Each structure stands twice: as structure tokens, then as C-alpha cells.
Short mmCIF file of C-alpha atoms in Angstrom, two decimals:
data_model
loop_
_atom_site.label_atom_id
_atom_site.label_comp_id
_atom_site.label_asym_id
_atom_site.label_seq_id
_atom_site.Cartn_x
_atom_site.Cartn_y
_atom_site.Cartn_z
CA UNK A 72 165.63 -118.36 97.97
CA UNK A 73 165.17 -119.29 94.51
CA UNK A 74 167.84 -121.55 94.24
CA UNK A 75 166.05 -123.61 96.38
CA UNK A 76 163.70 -125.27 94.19
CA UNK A 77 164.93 -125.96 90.57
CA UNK A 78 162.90 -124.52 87.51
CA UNK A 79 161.78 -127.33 85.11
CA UNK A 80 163.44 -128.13 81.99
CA UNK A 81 166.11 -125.17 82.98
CA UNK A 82 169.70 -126.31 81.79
CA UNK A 83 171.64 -123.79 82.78
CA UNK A 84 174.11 -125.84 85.10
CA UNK A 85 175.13 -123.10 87.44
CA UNK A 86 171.98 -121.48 88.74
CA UNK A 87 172.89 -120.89 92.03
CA UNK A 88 172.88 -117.96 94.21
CA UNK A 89 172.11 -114.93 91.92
CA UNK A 90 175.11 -112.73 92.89
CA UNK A 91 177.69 -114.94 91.92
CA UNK A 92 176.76 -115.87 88.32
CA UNK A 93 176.41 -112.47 86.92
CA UNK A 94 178.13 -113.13 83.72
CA UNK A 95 175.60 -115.63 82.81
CA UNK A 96 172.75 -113.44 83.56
CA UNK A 97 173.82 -111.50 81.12
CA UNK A 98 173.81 -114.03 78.68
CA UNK A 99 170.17 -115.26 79.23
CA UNK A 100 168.79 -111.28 80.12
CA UNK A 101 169.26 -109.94 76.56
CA UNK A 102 167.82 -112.71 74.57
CA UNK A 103 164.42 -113.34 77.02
CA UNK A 104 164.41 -109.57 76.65
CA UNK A 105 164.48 -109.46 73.20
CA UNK A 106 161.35 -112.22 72.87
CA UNK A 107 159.43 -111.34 75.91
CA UNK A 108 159.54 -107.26 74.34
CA UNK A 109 158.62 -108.95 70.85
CA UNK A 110 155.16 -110.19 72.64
CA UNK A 111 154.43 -107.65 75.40
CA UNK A 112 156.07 -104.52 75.28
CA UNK A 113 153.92 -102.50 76.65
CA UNK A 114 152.93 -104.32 79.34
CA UNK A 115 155.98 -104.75 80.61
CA UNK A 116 156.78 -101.05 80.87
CA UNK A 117 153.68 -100.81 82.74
CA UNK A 118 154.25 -103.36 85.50
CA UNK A 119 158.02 -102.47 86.27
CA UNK A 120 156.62 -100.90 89.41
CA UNK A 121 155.22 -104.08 90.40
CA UNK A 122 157.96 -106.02 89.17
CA UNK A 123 160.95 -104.12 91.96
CA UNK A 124 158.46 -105.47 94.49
CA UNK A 125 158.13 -109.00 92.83
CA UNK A 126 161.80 -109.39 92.70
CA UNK A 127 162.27 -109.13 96.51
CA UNK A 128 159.62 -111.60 96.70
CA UNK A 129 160.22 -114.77 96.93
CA UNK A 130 159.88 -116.07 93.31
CA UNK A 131 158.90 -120.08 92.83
CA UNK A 132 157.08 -119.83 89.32
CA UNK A 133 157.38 -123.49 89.57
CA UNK A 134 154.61 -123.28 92.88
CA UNK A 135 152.76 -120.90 90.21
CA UNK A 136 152.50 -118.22 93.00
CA UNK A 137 150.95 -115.49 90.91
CA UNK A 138 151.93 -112.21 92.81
CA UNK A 139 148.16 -110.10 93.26
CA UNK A 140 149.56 -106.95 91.99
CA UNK A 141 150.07 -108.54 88.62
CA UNK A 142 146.44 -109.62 88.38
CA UNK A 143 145.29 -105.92 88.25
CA UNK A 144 146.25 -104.82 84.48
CA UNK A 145 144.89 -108.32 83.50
CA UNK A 146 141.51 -106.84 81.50
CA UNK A 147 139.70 -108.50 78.52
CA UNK A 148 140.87 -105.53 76.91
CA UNK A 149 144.11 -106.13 76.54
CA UNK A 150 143.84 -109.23 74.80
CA UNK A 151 144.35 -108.80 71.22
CA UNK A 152 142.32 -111.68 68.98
CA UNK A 153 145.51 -111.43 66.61
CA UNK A 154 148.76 -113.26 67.02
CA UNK A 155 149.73 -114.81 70.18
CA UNK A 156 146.97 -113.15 72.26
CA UNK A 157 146.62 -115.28 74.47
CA UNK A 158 150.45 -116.08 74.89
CA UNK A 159 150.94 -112.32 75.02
CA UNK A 160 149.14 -111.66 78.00
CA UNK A 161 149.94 -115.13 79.55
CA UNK A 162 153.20 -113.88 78.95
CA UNK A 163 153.05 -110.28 80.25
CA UNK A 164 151.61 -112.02 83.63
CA UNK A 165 154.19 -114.16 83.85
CA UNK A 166 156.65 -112.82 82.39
CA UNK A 167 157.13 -110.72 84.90
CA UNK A 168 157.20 -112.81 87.82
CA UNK A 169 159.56 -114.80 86.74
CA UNK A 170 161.32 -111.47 85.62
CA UNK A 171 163.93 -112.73 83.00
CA UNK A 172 163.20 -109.67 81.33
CA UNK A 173 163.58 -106.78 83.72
CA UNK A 174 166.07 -104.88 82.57
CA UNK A 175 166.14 -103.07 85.96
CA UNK A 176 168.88 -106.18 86.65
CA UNK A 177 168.81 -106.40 90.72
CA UNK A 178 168.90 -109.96 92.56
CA UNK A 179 166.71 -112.31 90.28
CA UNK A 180 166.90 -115.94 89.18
CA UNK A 181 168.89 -116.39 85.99
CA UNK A 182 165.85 -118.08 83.90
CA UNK A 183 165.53 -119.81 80.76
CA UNK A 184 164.75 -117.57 77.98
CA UNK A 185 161.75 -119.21 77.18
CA UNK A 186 159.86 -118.12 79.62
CA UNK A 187 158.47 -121.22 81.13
CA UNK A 188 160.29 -124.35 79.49
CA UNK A 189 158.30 -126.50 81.28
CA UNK A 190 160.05 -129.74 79.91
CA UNK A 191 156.68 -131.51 79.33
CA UNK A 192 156.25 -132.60 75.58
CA UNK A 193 152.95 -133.66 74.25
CA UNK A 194 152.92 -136.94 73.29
CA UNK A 195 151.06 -137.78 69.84
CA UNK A 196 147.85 -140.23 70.04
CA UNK A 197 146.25 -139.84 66.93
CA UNK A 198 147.02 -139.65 63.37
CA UNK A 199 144.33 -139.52 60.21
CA UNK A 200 145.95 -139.58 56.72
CA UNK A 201 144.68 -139.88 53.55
CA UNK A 202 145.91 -140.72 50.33
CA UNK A 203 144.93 -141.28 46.71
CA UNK A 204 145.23 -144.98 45.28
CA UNK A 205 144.16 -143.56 41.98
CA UNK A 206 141.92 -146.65 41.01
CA UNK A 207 139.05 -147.80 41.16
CA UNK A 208 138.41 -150.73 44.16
CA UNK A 209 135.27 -153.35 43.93
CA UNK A 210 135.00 -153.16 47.68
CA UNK A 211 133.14 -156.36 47.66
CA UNK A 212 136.12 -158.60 46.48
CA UNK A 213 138.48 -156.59 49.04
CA UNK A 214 135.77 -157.31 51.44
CA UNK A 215 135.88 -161.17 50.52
CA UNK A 216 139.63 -161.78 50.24
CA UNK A 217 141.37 -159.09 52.64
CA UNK A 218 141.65 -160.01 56.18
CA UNK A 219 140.49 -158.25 58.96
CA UNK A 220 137.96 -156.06 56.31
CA UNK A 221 134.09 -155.41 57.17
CA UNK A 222 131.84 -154.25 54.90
CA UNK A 223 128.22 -153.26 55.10
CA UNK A 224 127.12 -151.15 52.45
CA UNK A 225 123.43 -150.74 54.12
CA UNK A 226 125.77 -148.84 57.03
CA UNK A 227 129.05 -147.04 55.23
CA UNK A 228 130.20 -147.31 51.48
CA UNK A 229 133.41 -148.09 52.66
CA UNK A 230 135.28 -151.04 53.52
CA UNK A 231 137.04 -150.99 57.28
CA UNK A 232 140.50 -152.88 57.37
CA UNK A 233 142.57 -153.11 60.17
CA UNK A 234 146.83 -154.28 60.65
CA UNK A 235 148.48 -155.11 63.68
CA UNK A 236 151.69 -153.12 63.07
CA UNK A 237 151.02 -150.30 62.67
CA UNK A 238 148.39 -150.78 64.67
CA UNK A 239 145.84 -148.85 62.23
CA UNK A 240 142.46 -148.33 60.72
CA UNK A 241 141.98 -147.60 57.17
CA UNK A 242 138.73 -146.88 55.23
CA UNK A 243 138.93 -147.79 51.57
CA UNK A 244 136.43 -146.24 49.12
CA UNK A 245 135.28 -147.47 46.11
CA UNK A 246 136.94 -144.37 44.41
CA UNK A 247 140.48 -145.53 45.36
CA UNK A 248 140.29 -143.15 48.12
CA UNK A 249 141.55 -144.24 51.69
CA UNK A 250 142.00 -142.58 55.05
CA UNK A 251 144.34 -144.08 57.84
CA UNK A 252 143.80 -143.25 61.07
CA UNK A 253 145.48 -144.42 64.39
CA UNK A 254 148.82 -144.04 64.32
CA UNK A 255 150.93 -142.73 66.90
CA UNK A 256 153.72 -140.68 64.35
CA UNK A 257 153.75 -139.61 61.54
CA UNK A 258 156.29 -142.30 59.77
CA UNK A 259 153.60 -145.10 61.26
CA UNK A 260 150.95 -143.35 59.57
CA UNK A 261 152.83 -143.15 56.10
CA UNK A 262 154.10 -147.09 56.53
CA UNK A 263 150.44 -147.97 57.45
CA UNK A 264 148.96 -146.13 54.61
CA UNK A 265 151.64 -148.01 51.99
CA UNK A 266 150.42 -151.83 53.70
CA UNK A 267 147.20 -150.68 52.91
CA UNK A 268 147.76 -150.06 49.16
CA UNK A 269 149.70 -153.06 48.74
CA UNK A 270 147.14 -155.47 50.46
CA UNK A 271 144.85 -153.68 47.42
CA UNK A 272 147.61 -154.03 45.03
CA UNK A 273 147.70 -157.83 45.69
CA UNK A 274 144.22 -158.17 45.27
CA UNK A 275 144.54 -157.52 41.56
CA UNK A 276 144.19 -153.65 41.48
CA UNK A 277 146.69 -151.42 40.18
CA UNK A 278 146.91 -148.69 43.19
CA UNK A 279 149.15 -146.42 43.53
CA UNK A 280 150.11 -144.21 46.19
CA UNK A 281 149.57 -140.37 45.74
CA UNK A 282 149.31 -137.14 47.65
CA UNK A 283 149.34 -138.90 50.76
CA UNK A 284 148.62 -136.10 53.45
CA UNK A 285 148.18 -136.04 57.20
CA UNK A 286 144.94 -134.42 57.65
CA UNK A 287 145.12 -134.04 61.86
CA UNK A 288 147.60 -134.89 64.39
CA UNK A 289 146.50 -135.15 67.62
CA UNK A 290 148.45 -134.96 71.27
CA UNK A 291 147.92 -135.20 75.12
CA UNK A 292 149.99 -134.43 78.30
CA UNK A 293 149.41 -133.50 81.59
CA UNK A 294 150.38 -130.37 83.31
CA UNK A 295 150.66 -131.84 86.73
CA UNK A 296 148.38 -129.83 88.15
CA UNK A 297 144.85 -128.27 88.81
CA UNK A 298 143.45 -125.86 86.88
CA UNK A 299 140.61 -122.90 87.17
CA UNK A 300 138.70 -122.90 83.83
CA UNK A 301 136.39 -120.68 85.35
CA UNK A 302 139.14 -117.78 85.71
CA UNK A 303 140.78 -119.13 82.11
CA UNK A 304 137.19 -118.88 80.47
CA UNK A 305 136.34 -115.63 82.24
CA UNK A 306 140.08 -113.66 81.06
CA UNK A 307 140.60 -115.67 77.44
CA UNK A 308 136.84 -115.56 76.71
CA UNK A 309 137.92 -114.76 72.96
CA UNK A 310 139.19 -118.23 72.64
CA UNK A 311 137.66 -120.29 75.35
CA UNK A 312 134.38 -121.84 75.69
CA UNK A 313 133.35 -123.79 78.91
CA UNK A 314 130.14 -124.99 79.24
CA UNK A 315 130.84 -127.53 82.46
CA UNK A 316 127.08 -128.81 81.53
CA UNK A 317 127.37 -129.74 78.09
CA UNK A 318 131.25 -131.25 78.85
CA UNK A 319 134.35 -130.76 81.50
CA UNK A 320 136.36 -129.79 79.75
CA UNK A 321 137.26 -126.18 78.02
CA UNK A 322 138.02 -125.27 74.62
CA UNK A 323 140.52 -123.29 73.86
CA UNK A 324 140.79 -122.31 70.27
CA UNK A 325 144.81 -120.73 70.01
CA UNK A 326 144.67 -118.38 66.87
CA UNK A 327 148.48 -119.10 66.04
CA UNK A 328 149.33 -121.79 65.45
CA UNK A 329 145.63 -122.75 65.01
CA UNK A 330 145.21 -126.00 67.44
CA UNK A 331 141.81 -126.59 69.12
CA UNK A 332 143.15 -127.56 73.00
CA UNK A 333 141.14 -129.21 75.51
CA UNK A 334 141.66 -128.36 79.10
CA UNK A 335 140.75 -130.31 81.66
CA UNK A 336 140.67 -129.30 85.64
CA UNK A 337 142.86 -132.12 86.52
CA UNK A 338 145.45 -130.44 84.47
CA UNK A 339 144.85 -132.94 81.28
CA UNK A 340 145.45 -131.16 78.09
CA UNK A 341 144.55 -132.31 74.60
CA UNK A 342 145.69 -130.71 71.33
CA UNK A 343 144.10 -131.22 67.89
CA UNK A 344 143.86 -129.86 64.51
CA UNK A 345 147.72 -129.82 64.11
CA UNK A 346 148.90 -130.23 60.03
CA UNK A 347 152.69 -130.92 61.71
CA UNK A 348 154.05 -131.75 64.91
CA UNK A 349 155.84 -128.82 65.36
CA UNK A 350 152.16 -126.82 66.07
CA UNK A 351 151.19 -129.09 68.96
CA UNK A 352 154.80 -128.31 70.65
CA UNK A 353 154.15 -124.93 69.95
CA UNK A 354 150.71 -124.84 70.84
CA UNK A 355 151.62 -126.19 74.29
CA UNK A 356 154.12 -123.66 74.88
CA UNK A 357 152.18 -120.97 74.16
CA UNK A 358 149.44 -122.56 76.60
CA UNK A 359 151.75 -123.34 79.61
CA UNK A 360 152.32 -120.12 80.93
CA UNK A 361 148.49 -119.32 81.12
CA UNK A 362 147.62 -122.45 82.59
CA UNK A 363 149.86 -122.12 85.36
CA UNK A 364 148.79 -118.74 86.30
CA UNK A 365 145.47 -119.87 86.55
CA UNK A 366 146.73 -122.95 88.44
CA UNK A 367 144.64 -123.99 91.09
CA UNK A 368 146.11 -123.65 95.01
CA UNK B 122 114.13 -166.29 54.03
CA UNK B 123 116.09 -169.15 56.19
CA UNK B 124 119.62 -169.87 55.94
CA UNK B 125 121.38 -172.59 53.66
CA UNK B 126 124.12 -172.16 56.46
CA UNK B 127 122.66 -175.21 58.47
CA UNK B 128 123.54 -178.03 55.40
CA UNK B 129 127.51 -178.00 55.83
CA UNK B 130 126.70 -179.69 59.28
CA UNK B 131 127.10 -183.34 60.13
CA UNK B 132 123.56 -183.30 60.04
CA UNK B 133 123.16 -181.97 57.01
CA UNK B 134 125.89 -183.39 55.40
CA UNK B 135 124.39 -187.23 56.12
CA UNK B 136 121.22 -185.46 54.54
CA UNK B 137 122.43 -184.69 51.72
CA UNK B 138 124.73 -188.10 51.13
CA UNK B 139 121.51 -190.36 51.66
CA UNK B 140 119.78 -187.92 49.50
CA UNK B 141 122.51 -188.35 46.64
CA UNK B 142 122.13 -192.27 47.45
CA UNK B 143 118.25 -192.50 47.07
CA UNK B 144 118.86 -190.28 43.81
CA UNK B 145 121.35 -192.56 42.75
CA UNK B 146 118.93 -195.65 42.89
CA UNK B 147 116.55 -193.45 41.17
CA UNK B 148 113.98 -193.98 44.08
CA UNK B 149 113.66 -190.41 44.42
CA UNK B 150 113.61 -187.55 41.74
CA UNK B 151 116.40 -184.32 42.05
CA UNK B 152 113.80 -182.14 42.61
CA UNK B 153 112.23 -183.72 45.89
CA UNK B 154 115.64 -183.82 46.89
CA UNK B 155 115.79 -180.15 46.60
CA UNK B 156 112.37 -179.56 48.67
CA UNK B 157 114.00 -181.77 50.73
CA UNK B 158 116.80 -179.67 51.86
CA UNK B 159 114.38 -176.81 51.77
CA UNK B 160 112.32 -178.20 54.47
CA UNK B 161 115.61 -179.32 56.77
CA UNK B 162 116.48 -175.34 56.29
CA UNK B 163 113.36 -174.46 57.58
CA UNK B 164 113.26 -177.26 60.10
CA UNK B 165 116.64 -176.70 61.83
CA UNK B 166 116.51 -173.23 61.82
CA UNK B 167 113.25 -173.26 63.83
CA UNK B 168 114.62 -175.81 65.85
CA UNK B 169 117.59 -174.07 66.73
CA UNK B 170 115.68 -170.66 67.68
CA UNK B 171 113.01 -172.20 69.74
CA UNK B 172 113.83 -175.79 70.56
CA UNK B 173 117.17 -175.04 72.15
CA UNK B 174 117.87 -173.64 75.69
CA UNK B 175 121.42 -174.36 76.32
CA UNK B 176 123.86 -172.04 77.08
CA UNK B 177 127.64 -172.42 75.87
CA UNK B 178 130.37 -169.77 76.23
CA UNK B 179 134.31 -169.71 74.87
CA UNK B 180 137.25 -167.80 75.06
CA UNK B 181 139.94 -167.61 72.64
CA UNK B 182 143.66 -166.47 73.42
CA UNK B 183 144.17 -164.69 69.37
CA UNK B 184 141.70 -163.48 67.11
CA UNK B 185 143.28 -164.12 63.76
CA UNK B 186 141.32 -162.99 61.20
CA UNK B 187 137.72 -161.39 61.10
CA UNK B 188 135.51 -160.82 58.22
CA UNK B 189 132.06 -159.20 57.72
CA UNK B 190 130.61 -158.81 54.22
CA UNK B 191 127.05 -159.79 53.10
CA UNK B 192 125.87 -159.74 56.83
CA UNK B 193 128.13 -162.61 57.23
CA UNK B 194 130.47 -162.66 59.82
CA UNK B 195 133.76 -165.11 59.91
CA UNK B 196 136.15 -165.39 62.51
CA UNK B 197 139.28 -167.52 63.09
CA UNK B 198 140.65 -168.28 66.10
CA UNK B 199 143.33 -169.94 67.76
CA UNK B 200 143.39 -171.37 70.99
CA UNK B 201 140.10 -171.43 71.90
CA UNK B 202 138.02 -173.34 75.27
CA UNK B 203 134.73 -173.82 75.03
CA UNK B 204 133.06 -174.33 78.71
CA UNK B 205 129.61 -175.04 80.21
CA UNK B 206 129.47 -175.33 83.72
CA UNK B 207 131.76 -178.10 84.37
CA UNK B 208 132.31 -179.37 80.76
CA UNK B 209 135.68 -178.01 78.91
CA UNK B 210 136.32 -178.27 74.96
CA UNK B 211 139.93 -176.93 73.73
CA UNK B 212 140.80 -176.36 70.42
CA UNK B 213 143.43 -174.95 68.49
CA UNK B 214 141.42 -173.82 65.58
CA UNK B 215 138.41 -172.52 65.33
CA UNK B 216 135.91 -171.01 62.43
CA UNK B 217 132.99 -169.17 63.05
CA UNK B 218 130.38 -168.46 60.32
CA UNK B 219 127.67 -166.48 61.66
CA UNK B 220 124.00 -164.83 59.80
CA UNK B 221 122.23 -162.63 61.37
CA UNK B 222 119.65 -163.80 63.54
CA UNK B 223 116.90 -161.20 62.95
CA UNK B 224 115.19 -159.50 60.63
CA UNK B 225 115.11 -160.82 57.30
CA UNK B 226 118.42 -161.68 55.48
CA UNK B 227 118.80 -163.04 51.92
CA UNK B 228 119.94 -167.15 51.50
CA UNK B 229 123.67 -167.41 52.58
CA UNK B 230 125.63 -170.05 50.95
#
């Protein structure tokens, strides 16, 4: 049955045939418990029923088949706008059929206790920093002696320079301000940000380098497969807008941690409006389990 | 407003050196030399919008450096081949210094 296909990401060496590793069961059933009743308690009591049958069923969350019965208690009005509303119900959906937390025990797959560890991590793409040089810059002589600077005042009142490693962008006011954008981590963006102030600093100005601050991280993966936006529009309509016209891809605006995500049908996703890295990872974890319930067969 | 760009040519440059002889020998005063160079500015940059048709293209392996300020751009470039149609140029180095073509632009030394 289950054993059959292997979950993704699960590490648990012995997941074999679900009689003989009771002991291990164990192990994962409490703690799953424990976070999937932290997020949807009450949903959970309410689709036991369905969940005796599910367990019987053949379970392959990694195929995404979403058993019909667990569709029905899906209304908009069980979606809180608060924490983890969306998670919570992607959660109580799936939750269930993958059924780490029935407590009912009987012959289930020993899963990971994150519900869907779906070993995909968002890689970052984007980077914009700023930080304070704390001097004031005659952007016509950086202009003139930098390399790789442009300058058109007519157009922007700041001067564009570029390096090769890290392979960056920084504008440079005349107010000693500068923003780097285009790195891929955060270390790149901080080294980038320091060449910058010392190409100024050898041009004859005293800069310095305070409050530097990431502004907005931004990340991309891939699911590996299709999506329906229309169903993930029509049940998260608190957080999604999809206007297929205007673009094709939907917005999804995750309350905690607050990360704007762009879904695409292929199965593309895009995260911005991340502070650290930590909220894209946990942005896309929270997504994951809704997207594959609304995964397209 | 025409560009002072077209004097640091070889054309320009012989300009200039027989105008700095004829000054020398006093046949001619600094200032006609001036309206001089004036005229060639306005000369050569007609000539070169109008006059010529030809068509030239290159490719460089490395961009090295690029500048734009004043509506100037520079570029420096390494490894570059000039063609047209069967004719082939290689360099190693190359500097571009290029005004804008339109509108009106202020003198560019």
C-alpha cells in the first residue's frame, strides 16, 4: 500500500509495512498530534468519521489524491483571517488524509510530523539592502571617476553602479544614502553593500557604513506540479486575488509570516516581502499543503 | 549646439596642427583659428549625419568598463572585431565616446 511510494523529504528509515513498526508510530503520533491539534482542533474532531474510511483507503498524499468526503466541511467560513488561516484549513484537509494525527491509531503510514515536508526549499533570487554612508556624495565626480556608474540627473538623482562579484546594483544618493539590490544571500548583499562604500571612500569621501538593513528578500521554487487557482482563489478568497486578465498568476497574501506569494498554474511559486530567510521557508510550508490539495489531476 | 567631439580625430587633429602652424607664422590671427574649428564642428557633424551611408557593426568578447554622465557615454572594450560584409578589423582595445545624436545637447569636450 503505502509503502509503496515513498513520502518526500520523510527520513524516517524504516517506514515499511505499518504493522511492524509500531514503536515508531508512536514516536511520530504524539508530536504531529500535538501541532496538527495546535492548528485545527476542531476540525479534526469533526472529520474522524471520514478519516476511519480514509485510512482503509489507499493513502498516496504524494499523488495529492484528496479523498471527496474531506472537501465537504471545506466552507469560506471556516477560514479564520487570523493566524495561520490558511495553513489551518490547508492543514485540517490534509491533515487528515495523511492522518498522522488520528489518534484512533489503526493501520496508517508512520508520517513525518510536519505534515507535508515536502523537501523543496525556496531558493533566494533577490536581495535589496540599504544602508547609510552618513556623508554627503557629489554624484557627479562618482559619476566621472567610478567605473561601471551612469548618471542622468534629467532621469533619476541617483547614480547606478554596478560590480561583478557580487554581482550587484547599487543606487547612490547624493544624501549618502544607497540601496543594493541583486544579490542572491544575504552575506552577498552585506559584502556588496561594503564594495560599494569603499569605491566612495576612495573617491575622497569619508563614508561610513551604518544601519545597513535588508529591506526584501525574495525566493522561487517549483512545486512540481499543476495547480487550480480557480479552486485556491474561490476557498482562500481572504488572501488570494486572481485576476487571469490582468496577470497569470495569483496572489496570495499569507497573514503570518506576512510574505506576498505568487502562484503560478505550472506549479511556479514566488515569495516576497520576507525581512529574513527564515519567513520564505516558512511561508512555503505553510503554502504546500494547500497547493497540493488543490493540485491539478 | 554641435559637438567639439569630432576635433580629437585624425582629421581634426591635422586641423588643428596646421592651424597652430599658420598661427605660428602669424599668417592667421587666434581668433579665425577658433571660427575655424567652429565651422569643421559644424561641417563634420553634418557630414557625418547626412553624407554617410555605410553600415559597420562589432562585437566585443568583455565589456570592461561603462560610463554615462553628461549624456556622454564611454565604453571600453577588449577584444573587439569590427566587420562589414567581407572586411574584418580586430582589436584588443577599444574606446567608445559617444553624444547623443538627437535633440539638442550642450558642447562636449
Amino acid at each position: 500500500m503505502d509503502h509503496m511510494l515513498p513520502s518526500p523529504g520523510f527520513s524516517i528509515p524504516s517506514i515499511g509495512t505499518p504493522l511492524a513498526h509500531t514503536g515508531e508510530e508512536e514516536m511520530i503520533l504524539p508530536s504531529a498530534q500535538q501541532q496538527q491539534q495546535q492548528q485545527s482542533a476542531q476540525q479534526q474532531q469533526a472529520q474522524q468519521q471520514g478519516q476511519q474510511q480514509i485510512t482503509t483507503q489507499q493513502q498516496t498524499y504524494s499523488s495529492g489524491f484528496t479523498p471527496h468526503s474531506l472537501m465537504q466541511p471545506h466552507t469560506p467560513s471556516m477560514l479564520s483571517p487570523a493566524v495561520g488561516g490558511g495553513s489551518q484549513v490547508g492543514a485540517a484537509m490534509f491533515g487528515s488524509a495523511t492522518g498522522p494525527s488520528t489518534p484512533a491509531g489503526g493501520p496508517m503510514t508512520p508520517m513525518t510530523p510536519h505534515s507535508n515536508d515536502p523537501g523543496i526549499v525556496p531558493q533566494l533570487q533577490n536581495i535589496v539592502s540599504t544602508v547609510n554612508l552618513n556623508c554627503k556624495l557629489d554624484l557627479k565626480k562618482i559619476a566621472l571617476h567610478a567605473r561601471n556608474a551612469e548618471y542622468n540627473p534629467k532621469r533619476f538623482a541617483a547614480v547606478i553602479m554596478r560590480i561583478r562579484e557580487p554581482r550587484t546594483t547599487a543606487l547612490i544618493f547624493s544624501s549618502g544614502k544607497m540601496v543594493c539590490t541583486g544579490a542572491k544571500s544575504e552575506d552577498d548583499s552585506r559584502l556588496a553593500a561594503r564594495k560599494y562604500a569603499r569605491i566612495v571612500q576612495k573617491l575622497g569621501f569619508p563614508a561610513k557604513f551604518l544601519e545597513f538593513k535588508i529591506q526584501n528578500m525574495v525566493g522561487s521554487c517549483d512545486v512540481k506540479f499543476p495547480i487550480r487557482l480557480e479552486g485556491l482563489v474561490l476557498t482562500h478568497s481572504q488572501f488570494s486575488s486572481y485576476e487571469p486578465e490582468l496577470f497569470p498568476g495569483l496572489i496570495y497574501r499569507m497573514v503570518k509570516p506576512r510574505i506576498v506569494l505568487l502562484i503560478f498554474v505550472s506549479g511556479k511559486v514566488v515569495l516576497t516581502g520576507a525581512k529574513v530567510r527564515s519567513q520564505i521557508y516558512e511561508a512555503f510550508d505553510n503554502i504546500y499543503p494547500i497547493l497540493k490539495s488543490f493540485k491539478k489531476q | 549646439m554641435t559637438y567639439q567631439l569630432y576635433r580629437n580625430t585624425t582629421l581634426g587633429n591635422t586641423l588643428q596642427e596646421s592651424l597652430d602652424e599658420l598661427i605660428q607664422f602669424q599668417q592667421i590671427s587666434p581668433n579665425l583659428a577658433l571660427r575655424v574649428l567652429l565651422q569643421f564642428d559644424r561641417a563634420i557633424n553634418t557630414a557625418l549625419a547626412n553624407k554617410v551611408r555605410t553600415r559597420i557593426n562589432f562585437k566585443a568578447s568583455k565589456l570592461n568598463t561603462y560610463r554615462f554622465c553628461d549624456n556622454v557615454w564611454t565604453f571600453l572594450m577588449s577584444d573587439v572585431e569590427f566587420k562589414e560584409v567581407q572586411d574584418f578589423a580586430q582589436v584588443d582595445k577599444l574606446k567608445i565616446v559617444a553624444c547623443d545624436g538627437r535633440g539638442k545637447a550642450a558642447d562636449a569636450c
